[in-house]
Every structure is written in structure tokens, then in C-alpha cells.
XYZ file of C-alpha atoms in Angstrom:
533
model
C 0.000 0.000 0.000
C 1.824 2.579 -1.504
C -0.559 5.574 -1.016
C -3.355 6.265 1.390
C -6.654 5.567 -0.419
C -10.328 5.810 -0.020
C -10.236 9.502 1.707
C -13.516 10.121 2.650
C -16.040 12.756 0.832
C -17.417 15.215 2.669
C -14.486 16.064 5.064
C -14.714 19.836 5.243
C -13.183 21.422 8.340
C -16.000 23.449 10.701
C -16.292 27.075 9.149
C -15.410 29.629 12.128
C -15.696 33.156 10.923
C -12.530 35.281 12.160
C -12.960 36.040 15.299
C -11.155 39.399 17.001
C -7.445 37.657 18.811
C -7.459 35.435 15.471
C -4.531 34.670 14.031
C -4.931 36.897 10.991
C -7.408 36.984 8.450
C -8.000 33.841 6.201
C -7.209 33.624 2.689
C -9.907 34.677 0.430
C -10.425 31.628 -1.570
C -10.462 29.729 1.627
C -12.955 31.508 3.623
C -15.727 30.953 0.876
C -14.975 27.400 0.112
C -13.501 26.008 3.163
C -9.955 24.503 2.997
C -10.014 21.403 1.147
C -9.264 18.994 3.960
C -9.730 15.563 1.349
C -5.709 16.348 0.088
C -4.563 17.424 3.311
C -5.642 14.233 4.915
C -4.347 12.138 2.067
C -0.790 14.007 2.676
C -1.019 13.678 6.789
C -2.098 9.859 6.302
C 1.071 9.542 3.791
C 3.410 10.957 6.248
C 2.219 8.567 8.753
C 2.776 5.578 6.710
C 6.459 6.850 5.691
C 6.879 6.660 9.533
C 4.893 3.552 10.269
C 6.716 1.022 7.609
C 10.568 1.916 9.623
C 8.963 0.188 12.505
C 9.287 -3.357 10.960
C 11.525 -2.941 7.818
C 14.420 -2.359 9.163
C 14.475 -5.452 11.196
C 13.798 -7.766 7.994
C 17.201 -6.000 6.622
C 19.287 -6.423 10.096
C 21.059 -9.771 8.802
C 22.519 -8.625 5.753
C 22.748 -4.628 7.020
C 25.024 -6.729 9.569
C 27.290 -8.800 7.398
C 27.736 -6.556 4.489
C 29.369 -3.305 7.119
C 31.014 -5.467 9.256
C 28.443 -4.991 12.372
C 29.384 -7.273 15.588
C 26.608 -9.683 16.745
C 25.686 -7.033 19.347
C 26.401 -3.929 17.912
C 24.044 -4.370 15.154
C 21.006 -3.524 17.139
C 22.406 -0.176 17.321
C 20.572 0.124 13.613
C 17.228 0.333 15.296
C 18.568 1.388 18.822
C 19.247 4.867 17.364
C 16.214 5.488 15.696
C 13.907 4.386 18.970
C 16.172 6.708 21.575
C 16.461 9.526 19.821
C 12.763 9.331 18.473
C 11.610 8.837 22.275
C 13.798 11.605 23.569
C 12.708 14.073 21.129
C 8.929 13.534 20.717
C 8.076 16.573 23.839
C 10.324 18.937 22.236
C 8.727 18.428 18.736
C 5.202 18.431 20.159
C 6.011 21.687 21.645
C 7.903 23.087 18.319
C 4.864 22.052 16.303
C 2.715 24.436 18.946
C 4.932 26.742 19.372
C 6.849 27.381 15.664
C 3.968 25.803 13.701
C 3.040 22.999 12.861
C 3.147 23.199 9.200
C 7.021 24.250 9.406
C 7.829 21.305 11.593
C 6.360 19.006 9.209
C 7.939 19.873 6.502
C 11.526 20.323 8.362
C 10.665 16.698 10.376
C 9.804 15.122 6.768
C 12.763 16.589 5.226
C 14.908 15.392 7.773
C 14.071 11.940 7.697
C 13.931 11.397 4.320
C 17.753 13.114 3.556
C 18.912 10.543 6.691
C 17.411 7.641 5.141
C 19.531 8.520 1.786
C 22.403 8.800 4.055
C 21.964 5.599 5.429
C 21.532 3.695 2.301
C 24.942 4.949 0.765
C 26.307 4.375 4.277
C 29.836 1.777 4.334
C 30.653 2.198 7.351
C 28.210 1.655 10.896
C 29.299 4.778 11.962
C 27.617 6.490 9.189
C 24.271 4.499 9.061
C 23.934 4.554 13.230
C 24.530 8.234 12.723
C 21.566 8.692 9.628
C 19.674 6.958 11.991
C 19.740 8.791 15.076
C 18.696 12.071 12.473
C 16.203 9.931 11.120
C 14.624 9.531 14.767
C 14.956 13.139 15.024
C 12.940 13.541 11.781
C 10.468 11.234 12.997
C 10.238 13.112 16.420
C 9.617 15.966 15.138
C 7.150 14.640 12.122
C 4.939 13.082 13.871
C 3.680 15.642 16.666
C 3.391 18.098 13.641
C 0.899 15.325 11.493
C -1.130 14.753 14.597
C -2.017 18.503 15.073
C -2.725 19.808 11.685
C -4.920 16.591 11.573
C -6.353 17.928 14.838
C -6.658 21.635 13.936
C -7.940 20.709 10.197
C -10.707 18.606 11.934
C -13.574 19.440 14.235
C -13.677 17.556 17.253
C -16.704 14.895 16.779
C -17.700 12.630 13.964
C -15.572 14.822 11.560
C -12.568 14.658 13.323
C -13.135 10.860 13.957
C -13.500 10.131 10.700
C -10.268 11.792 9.467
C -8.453 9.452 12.580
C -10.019 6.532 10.707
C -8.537 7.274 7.517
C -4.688 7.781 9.038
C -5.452 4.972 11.753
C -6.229 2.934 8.901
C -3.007 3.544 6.514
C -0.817 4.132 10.033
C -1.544 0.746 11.215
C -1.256 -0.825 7.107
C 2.488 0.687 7.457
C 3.470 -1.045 10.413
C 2.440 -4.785 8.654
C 3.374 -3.033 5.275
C 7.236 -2.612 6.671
C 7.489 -6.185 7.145
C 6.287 -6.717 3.411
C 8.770 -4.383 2.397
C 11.555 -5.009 3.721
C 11.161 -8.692 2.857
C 10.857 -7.668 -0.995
C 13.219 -5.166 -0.906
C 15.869 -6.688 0.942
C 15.418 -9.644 -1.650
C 15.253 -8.457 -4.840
C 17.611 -4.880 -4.231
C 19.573 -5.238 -0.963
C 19.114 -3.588 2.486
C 19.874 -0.557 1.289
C 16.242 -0.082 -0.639
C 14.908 0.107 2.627
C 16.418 3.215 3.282
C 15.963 4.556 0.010
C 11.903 3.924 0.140
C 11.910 6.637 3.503
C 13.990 8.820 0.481
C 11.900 8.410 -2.750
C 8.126 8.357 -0.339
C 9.239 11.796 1.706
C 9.941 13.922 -1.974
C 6.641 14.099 -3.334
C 5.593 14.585 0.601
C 7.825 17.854 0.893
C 7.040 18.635 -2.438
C 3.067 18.940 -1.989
C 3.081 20.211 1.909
C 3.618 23.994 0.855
C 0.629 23.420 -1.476
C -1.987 21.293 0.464
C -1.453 22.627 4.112
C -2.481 26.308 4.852
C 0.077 28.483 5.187
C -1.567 29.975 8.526
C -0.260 27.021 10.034
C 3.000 27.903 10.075
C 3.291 31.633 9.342
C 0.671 32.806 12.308
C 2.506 30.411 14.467
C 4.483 33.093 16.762
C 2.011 35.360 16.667
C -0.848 32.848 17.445
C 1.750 31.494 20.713
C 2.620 34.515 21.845
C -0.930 35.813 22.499
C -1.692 32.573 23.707
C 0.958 32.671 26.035
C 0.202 33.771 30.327
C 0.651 37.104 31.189
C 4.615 36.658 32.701
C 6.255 33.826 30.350
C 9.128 33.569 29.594
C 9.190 31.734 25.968
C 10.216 28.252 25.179
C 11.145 26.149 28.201
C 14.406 25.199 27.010
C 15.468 23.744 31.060
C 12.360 21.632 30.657
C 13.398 20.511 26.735
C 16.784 19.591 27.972
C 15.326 17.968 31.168
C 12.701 15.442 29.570
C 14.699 14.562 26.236
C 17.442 13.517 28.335
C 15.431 11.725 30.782
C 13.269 10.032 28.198
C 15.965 8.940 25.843
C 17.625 7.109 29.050
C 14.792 5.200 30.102
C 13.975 4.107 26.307
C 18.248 3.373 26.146
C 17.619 1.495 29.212
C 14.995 -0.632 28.185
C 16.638 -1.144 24.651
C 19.958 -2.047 26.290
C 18.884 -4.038 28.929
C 18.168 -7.264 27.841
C 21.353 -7.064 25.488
C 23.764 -5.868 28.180
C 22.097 -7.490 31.344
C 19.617 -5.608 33.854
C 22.128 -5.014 36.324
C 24.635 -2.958 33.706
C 24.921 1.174 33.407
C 23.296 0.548 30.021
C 20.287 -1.225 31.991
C 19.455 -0.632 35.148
C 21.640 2.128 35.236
C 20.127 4.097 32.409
C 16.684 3.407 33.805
C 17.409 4.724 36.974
C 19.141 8.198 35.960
C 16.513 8.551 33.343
C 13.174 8.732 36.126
C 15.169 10.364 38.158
C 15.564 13.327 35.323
C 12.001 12.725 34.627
C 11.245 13.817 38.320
C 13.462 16.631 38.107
C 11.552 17.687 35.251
C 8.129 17.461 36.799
C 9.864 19.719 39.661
C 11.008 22.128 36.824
C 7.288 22.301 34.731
C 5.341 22.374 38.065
C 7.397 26.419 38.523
C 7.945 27.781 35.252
C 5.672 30.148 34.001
C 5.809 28.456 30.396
C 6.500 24.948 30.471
C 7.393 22.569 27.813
C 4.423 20.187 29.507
C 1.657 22.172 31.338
C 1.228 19.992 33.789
C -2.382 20.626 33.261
C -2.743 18.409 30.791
C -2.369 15.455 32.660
C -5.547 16.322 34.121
C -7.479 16.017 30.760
C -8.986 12.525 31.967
C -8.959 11.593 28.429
C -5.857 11.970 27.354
C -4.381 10.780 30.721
C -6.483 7.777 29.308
C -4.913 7.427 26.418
C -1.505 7.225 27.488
C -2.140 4.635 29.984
C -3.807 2.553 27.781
C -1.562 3.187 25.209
C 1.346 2.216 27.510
C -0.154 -1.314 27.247
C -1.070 -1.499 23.370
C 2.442 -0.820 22.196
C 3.738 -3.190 25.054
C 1.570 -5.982 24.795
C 0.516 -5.671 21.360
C 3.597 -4.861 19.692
C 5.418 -8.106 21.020
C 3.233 -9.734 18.767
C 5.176 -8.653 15.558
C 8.258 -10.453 17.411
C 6.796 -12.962 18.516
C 4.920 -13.786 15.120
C 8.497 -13.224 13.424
C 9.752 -15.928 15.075
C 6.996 -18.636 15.046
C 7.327 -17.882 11.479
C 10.947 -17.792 10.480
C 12.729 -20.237 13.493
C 9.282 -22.644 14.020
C 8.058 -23.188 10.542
C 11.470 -22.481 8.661
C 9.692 -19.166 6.804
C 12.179 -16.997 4.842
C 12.420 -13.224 5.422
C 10.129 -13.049 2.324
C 8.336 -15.371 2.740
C 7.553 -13.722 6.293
C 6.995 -10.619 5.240
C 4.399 -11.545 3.043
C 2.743 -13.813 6.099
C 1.359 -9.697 7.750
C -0.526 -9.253 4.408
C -3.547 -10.468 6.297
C -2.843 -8.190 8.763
C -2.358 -5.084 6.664
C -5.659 -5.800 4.906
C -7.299 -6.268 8.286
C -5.938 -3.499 10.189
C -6.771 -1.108 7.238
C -11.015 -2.450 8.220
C -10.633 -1.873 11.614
C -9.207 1.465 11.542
C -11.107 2.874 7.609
C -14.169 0.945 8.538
C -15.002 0.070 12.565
C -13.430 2.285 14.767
C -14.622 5.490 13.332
C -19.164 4.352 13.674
C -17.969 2.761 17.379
C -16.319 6.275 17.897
C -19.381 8.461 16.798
C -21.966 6.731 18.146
C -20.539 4.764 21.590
C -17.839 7.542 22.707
C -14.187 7.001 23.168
C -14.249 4.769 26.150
C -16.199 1.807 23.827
C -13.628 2.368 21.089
C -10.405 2.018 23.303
C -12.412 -0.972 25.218
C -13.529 -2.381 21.656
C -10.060 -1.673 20.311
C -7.544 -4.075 22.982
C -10.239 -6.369 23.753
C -10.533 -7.389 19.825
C -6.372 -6.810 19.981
C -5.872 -9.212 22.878
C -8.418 -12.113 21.543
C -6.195 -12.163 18.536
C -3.451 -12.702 20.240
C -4.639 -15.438 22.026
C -6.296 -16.788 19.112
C -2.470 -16.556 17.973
C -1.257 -18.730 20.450
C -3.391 -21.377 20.362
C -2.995 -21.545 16.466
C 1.316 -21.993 17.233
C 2.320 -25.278 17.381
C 5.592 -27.155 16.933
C 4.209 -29.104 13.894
C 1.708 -26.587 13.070
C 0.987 -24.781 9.718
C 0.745 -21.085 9.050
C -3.015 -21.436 8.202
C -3.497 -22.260 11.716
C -2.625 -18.894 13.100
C -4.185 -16.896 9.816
C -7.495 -16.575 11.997
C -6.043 -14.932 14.835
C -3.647 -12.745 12.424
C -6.737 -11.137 10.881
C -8.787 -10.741 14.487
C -5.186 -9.275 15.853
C -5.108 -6.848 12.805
C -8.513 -5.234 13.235
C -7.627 -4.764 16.780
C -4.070 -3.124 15.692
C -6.440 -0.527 13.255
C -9.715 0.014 16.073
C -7.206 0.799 19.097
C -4.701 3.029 17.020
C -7.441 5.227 15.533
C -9.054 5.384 18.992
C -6.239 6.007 20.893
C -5.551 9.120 19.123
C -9.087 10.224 19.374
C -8.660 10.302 23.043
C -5.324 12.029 22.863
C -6.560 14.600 21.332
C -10.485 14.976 22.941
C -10.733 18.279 25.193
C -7.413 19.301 24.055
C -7.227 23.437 22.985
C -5.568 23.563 19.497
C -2.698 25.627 21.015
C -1.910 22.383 23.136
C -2.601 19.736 20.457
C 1.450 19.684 19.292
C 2.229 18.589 22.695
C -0.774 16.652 23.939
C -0.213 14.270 20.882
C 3.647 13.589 21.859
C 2.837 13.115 25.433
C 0.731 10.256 24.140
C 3.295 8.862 22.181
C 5.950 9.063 24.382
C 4.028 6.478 26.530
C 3.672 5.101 23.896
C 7.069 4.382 22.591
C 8.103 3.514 26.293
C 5.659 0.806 26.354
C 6.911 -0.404 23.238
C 10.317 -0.813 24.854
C 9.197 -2.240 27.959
C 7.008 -4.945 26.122
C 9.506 -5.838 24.087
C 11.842 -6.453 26.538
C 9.715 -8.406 28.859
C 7.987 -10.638 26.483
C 10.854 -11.071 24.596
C 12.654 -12.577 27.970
C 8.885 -14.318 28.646
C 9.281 -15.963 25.309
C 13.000 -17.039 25.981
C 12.723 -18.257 29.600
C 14.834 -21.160 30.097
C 15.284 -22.047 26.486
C 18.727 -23.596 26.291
C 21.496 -22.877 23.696
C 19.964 -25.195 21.306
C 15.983 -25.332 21.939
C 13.927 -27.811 20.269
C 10.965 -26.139 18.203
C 7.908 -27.521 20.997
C 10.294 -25.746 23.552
C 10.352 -22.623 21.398
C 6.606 -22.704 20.760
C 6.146 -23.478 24.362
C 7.722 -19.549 25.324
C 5.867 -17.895 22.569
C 2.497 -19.073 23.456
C 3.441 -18.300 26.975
C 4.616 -14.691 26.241
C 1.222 -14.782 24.234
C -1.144 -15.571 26.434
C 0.400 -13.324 29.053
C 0.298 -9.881 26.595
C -3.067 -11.010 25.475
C -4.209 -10.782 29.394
C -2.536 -7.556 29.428
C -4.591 -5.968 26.624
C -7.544 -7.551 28.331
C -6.853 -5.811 31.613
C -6.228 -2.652 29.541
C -9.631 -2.965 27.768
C -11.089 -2.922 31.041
C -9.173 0.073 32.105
C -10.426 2.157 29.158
C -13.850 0.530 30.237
C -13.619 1.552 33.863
C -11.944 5.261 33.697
C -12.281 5.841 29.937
C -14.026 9.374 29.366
C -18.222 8.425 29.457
C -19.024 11.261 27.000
C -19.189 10.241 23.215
C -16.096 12.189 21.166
C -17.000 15.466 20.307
C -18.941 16.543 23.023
C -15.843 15.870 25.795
C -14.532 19.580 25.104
C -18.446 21.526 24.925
C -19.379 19.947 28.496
C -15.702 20.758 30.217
C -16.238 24.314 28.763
C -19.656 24.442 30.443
C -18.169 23.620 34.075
C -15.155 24.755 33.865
C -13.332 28.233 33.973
C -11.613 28.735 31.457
C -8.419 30.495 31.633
C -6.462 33.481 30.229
C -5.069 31.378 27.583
C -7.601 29.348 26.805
C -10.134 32.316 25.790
C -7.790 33.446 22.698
C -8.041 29.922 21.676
C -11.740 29.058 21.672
C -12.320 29.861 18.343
C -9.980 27.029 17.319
C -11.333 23.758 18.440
C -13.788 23.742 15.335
C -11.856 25.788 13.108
C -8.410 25.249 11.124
C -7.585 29.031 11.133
C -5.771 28.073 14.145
C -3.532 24.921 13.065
C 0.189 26.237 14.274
């Protein structure tokens, strides 16, 4: 799936005449026709997918990325090490650049970035070179994504509109991540490892190319102006302490969790990162809870639905992201799959994950509220993977496990599209940047903390040469025990997920809440895209 497809008609953003405190006047053309919102999802879905298919193609590539640059056994992880640390670190400082320097400009730079690293990379002979393009790739990525998420959120009105755009990139975001594993099986097969560098490359030029002409230029040129008059009476302008303060301590505790079960828990690289990095996180907390303008309003964490989101997030990427590895190897080391022929074992899981997130999530969302969706979403997502397990068998066939792929896949497309929802419900469009990488952080650090404990599930007390029943007999373990994670996590989003359907979250805080200073200069923007910085 090269290109996000069936964009849905009617998609115009809510028409908000200018208000007085607006960020300017609107173009012309664009105040009598509204802007047209069907290309500028197609491009924001697109961007997503360039950053979805790196989560699984690289790995396909690792081998022969390994042997042809002279990588040691351990040192090659360091390819995808470099991308997840620096991506983790960076996400609240581009969530905070997309609110505070717009948006539109961060995409672009974020896009631009990755896609000249992933050229790098491909030429690369030596590892210095490619672990280098990768750690500016994760820097691309950290500051493309935040950027996607809230011109998607400021193009949108909160409700059924907005829900259906989150359909649309939930649907082609969750097709990349199985998509990666397609490509890099057929790429790293028919043209080497380095074509999966050079897809990032020759997908992010037509990207760049069409941002200046599909996404409003208010988004990026009214940025400053739109911040500062957002901005408390007494701040002080970006919190650079606070930037400093959380990438640092979130890069150490995604190092630590990468590094751990490589190095051993009770290493510097383990442990040891882990325990400087919360202990910078707390410092940071300290720092945001007295500045006047903080990289994280602290605030934010009291948005019930977003707080939501990242907690239930946490365990999506950590229990259902194992399942990628633990497919992998049931695939490659049970039933003697090759890389290709793995990769194309997700197809079923591309396909279904593009239903669940196109076609399901969005109806649950409009008419049963977020809290259905993110129950809907990980209680699908964890009965796949159980129907996974029980399909795995030592002497077992890949048809066996097809069922549960496909159930697991429209889980992977119903929970990402309604995660996001949640992120972003009740969230002021001056706050939308950040709100959406404060989700993802958690994200990302459940990602490495699954991965390292099912991963060591999956392995426990498999000797240096395990027979395949003892092999199958960790996986289905490590299985069973992330599918009764997602379960519990259903249940979470069941128990403390926002009550409210989406859309009418923000209207019924506004009606018993103050609102404050800030907030008043930005009302205009929760149902308009005038405002998208």
C-alpha cells in the first residue's frame, strides 16, 4: 500500500468566521470554500505511513545490514537502537515546536529530515555512518509526527468529523506497520538492504514537495504570533530547562529498556540508564510544576482523556507490539519461513488493520464515545493474540494462526485510531502539538518495555539449542500473558475511559469549567483550522 486511499467525501473542516485575537485573516479563496481537507488528509495519512513502515523494515534487513558493514553480533542492534532513543527523547520537544513554531514548518523540516537521513543511510559503508543517519532519522520522525497529529487535529472538528479523518490515518498508520514487514522482505530480496532506506527517500519527496501546497500556510506563518498571544501574562518563551530535562530523561529510560536485555539488567546501560533517566524525569516534573511556560503544562495530565490514552496506550504498544516479534519468530525459526516469505505472512494483517481502523473504529467512535472504542479496540487486539497462540504449534501450519492474524489486525487498526481520538479529545488547538507527543511518548516507552519483557517471557529457560515444541512453548506463553494484558487494559479504558461520546468531551468541560487566560484566545480554534500552528 503505496498511497493512502479511499479519503472520505465530505471532510470539510468546521467554518469559524474570524474572530477578534485570530490569528490573521483567512485567505480569500479559503474563507468561501472552506480549505479542502480531502488532500490534506491524504498528505497527513502519507506521512504517517512513511513513519509507520521503519517500525518493521528495518528489522527484515538487520542480517545482511550486519554482514555486508562489518556490524558485531551485538552492535548491530544499534541500527534500530538509534532510531527508537532519539525518536523517544525528542517527541516533547517536537510536540512543543509544532505548537509553538507551527506545525506546518515542523512538518515539513521533520519530513525533510528523515527522508535526507534515510539517503544517508543507504549509501552508508561504514556503521558509523548508518547509526549516525539513523539517530537524524529519529529526530525527523520526532519531530514529524507531533506536527501530522495537530494539523490533523486543527484541520478537523472535534466529533464525527474529526473521527472520521483518525479513521482514515489509523487505517493507513496501522497498514504501514504490517506493510514494513512486506517491504523489507521484498526489498531486501530483490535490491539489498539498502532499498529500505531509500523507500523513507523516494516516499518523503513528493511529501515535501506537496506540503507547501496542500497545508495552509496559517499554520505555520501565524505560528508566533498565534503562541505569543496565547501565552500567560509573565512567560518567559520556550522552556528550554524543561526541553533539555525530559529529552534527556526520556531517551535514558527508552536506552535502558533497549539495552537491557542485550547488556544485562544489572549494567549502566540497563538498570543504570533506567534509573538516571526517572530520576531526570522527576526533576523535570519539579522544573514544569514552577515555570511560568513549560514545555508540559502539567495541566494536561488532568485532561482525563488523554491521561487515558496514554495509559492505555502504555499497554497497546507493550503488549501488542510483542506480537510482531513474537509472530516473526513462530514464522521464520518454528516453521522455517524466509524473510520473504515472512513478510508476506502480515498481508492479512495489513488488509485487516486497514477495516478496523477505515471501517469500525470510526461508527464505534461516533456513536458509543471514546471509552467503547479504546475498550472495543484491545479487547478485539488481545483475543487475537490469544487466538495466535493457540494456532502456534511445533508441527503446526501457518493457516493455523491466519485466523487470529486477521482478528489481531482489526484490533491493531480500532485501538490506534481510537487512541488518538482520546489524545486529542478536550485538548485546545494551542496544546494539540504537545498533547499528541505526550501520548506517544508512553507510547514508545511501552513499546520498549514490552519488548523487553515478552521477549525474555518468550525465551525463559530455552537452552542454547531449543527444540521447536520448547520454542513454541515460550511464545504461546509470552502470548497468552500480553493477550491478558490488553484484556486488563480494555477494562481500564472501560472503567476510567471518558463516558461522553467524542466530540462533546470539550463543549461539556467548557460548560463547568473556567476557562483560563489562555484558553479564551483559543476558543475559536477547536472547530476551526484558522488556528492549526
Amino acid at each position: 500500500m503505496d498511497t493512502p486511499t479511499g479519503t472520505p467525501t465530505g471532510h470539510t473542516a468546521a467554518a469559524a468566521a474570524p474572530t477578534p485575537g485570530a490569528a490573521g485573516p483567512r485567505p480569500k479563496a479559503e474563507a468561501e470554500t472552506g480549505p479542502k481537507t480531502g488532500p490534506i488528509l491524504a498528505l497527513l495519512a502519507f506521512a504517517q505511513f512513511i513513519i509507520a513502515i521503519d517500525y518493521n523494515i528495518v528489522w527484515i534487513a538487520l542480517p545482511d545490514i550486519a554482514r555486508d558493514l562489518g556490524f558485531s553480533a551485538t552492535s548491530s542492534q544499534w541500527v534500530v537502537s538509534a532510531y527508537t532513543v532519539v525518536f523517544g527523547g525528542l517527541l516533547l520537544l517536537g510536540g512543543r515546536a509544532a505548537d509553538r513554531l507551527g506545525a506546518r514548518r515542523m512538518f515539513m523540516i521533520g519530513l525533510g529530515l528523515y527522508g535526507a537521513s534515510s539517503l544517508v543511510g543507504g549509501l552508508a559503508q561504514d556503521p558509523g555512518v548508518l547509526i549516525a543517519a539513523r539517530a537524524v532519522q529519529g529526530a525527523g520522525g520526532a519531530l514529524l509526527g507531533p506536527a501530522i497529529l495537530k494539523l490533523l487535529n486543527t484541520s478537523f472538528a472535534e466529533g464525527p468529523e474529526r473521527n472520521r479523518a483518525l479513521s482514515v490515518w489509523g487505517a493507513v498508520a496501522s497498514a504501514g506497520l504490517a506493510t514494513g514487514a512486506v517491504l523489507g522482505g521484498v526489498l531486501t530480496a530483490q535490491l539489498g538492504w539498502e532499498a529500505v532506506f531509500y523507500v523513507n527517500a523516494v516516499l518523503a519527496i513528493p511529501a515535501v514537495i506537496a506540503a507547501p501546497r496542500l497545508i495552509p500556510a496559517a499554520a505555520s506563518a501565524d505560528a508566533a504570533a498565534t503562541g505569543r498571544s496565547q501565552r500567560p501574562s509573565g512567560a518567559r518563551g520556550f522552556d528550554l530547562p524543561g526541553a533539555f530535562l525530559a529529552t534527556i530523561g526520556v531517551a535514558l529510560v527508552v536506552f535502558g529498556l533497549v539495552r537491557g536485555p542485550e547488556e544485562g539488567w544489572g549494567t549502566a546501560q540497563g538498570s543504570g540508564a533506567l534509573v538516571a533517566g526517572v530520576v531526570i524525569i522527576v526533576l523535570f516534573l519539579v522544573v514544569e510544576s514552577r515555570t511560568h511556560d513549560p514545555l508540559v503544562p502539567l495541566r494536561l495530565f488532568g485532561n482525563r482523556s488523554l491521561a487515558v490514552s496514554m495509559a492505555v496506550g502504555f499497554v497497546y504498544f507493550a503488549a501488542g507490539g510483542a506480537e510482531y516479534y513474537l509472530l516473526t519468530t513462530y514464522l521464520q525459526n518454528v516453521l522455517g519461513f524466509s524473510a520473504l516469505e515472512a513478510g508476506f505472512a502480515f498481508l492479512p494483517l495489513g488488509l485487516a488493520s486497514v477495516v478496523g481502523g477505515g471501517k469500525v473504529a470510526a461508527p464505534i467512535l461516533n456513536r458509543l464515545g471514546v471509552r467503547a472504542a479504546l475498550f472495543a479496540g484491545l479487547a478485539v487486539l488481545g483475543t487475537g493474540m490469544a487466538l495466535i497462540a493457540i494456532g502456534m504449534d511445533a508441527n503446526g501450519s501457518y493457516g493455523e494462526v491466519v485466523p487470529g492474524i486477521v482478528v489481531y489486525g482489526l484490533g491493531v487498526g480500532m485501538g490506534w485510531t481510537a487512541l488518538f481520538a482520546a489524545a486529542a479529545s478536550g485538548v485546545r488547538a494551542a496544546e494539540q502539538g504537545v498533547a499528541s507527543a505526550v501520548a506517544t511518548t508512553a507510547q514508545q516507552i511501552g513499546a520498549a518495555v514490552g519488548l523487553a519483557a515478552f521477549v525474555a517471557a518468550a525465551n525463559r529457560g530455552l537452552g542454547a539449542a531449543p527444540t521447536d515444541a520448547a520454542v513454541v512453548d515460550g511464545l504461546r506463553f509470552a502470548g497468552w500473558t500480553a493477550a491478558a494484558a490488553l484484556v486488563a487494559g480494555a477494562f481500564l479504558a472501560f472503567a476510567r475511559g471518558p463516558e461522553a461520546p467524542a466530540g462533546s468531551i470539550d463543549v461539556a468541560r467548557q460548560e463547568v469549567e473556567p476557562v483560563d487566560p489562555a484558553a479564551a484566545a483559543d476558543a475559536h480554534c477547536v472547530s476551526s483550522a484558522a488556528c492549526g500552528s
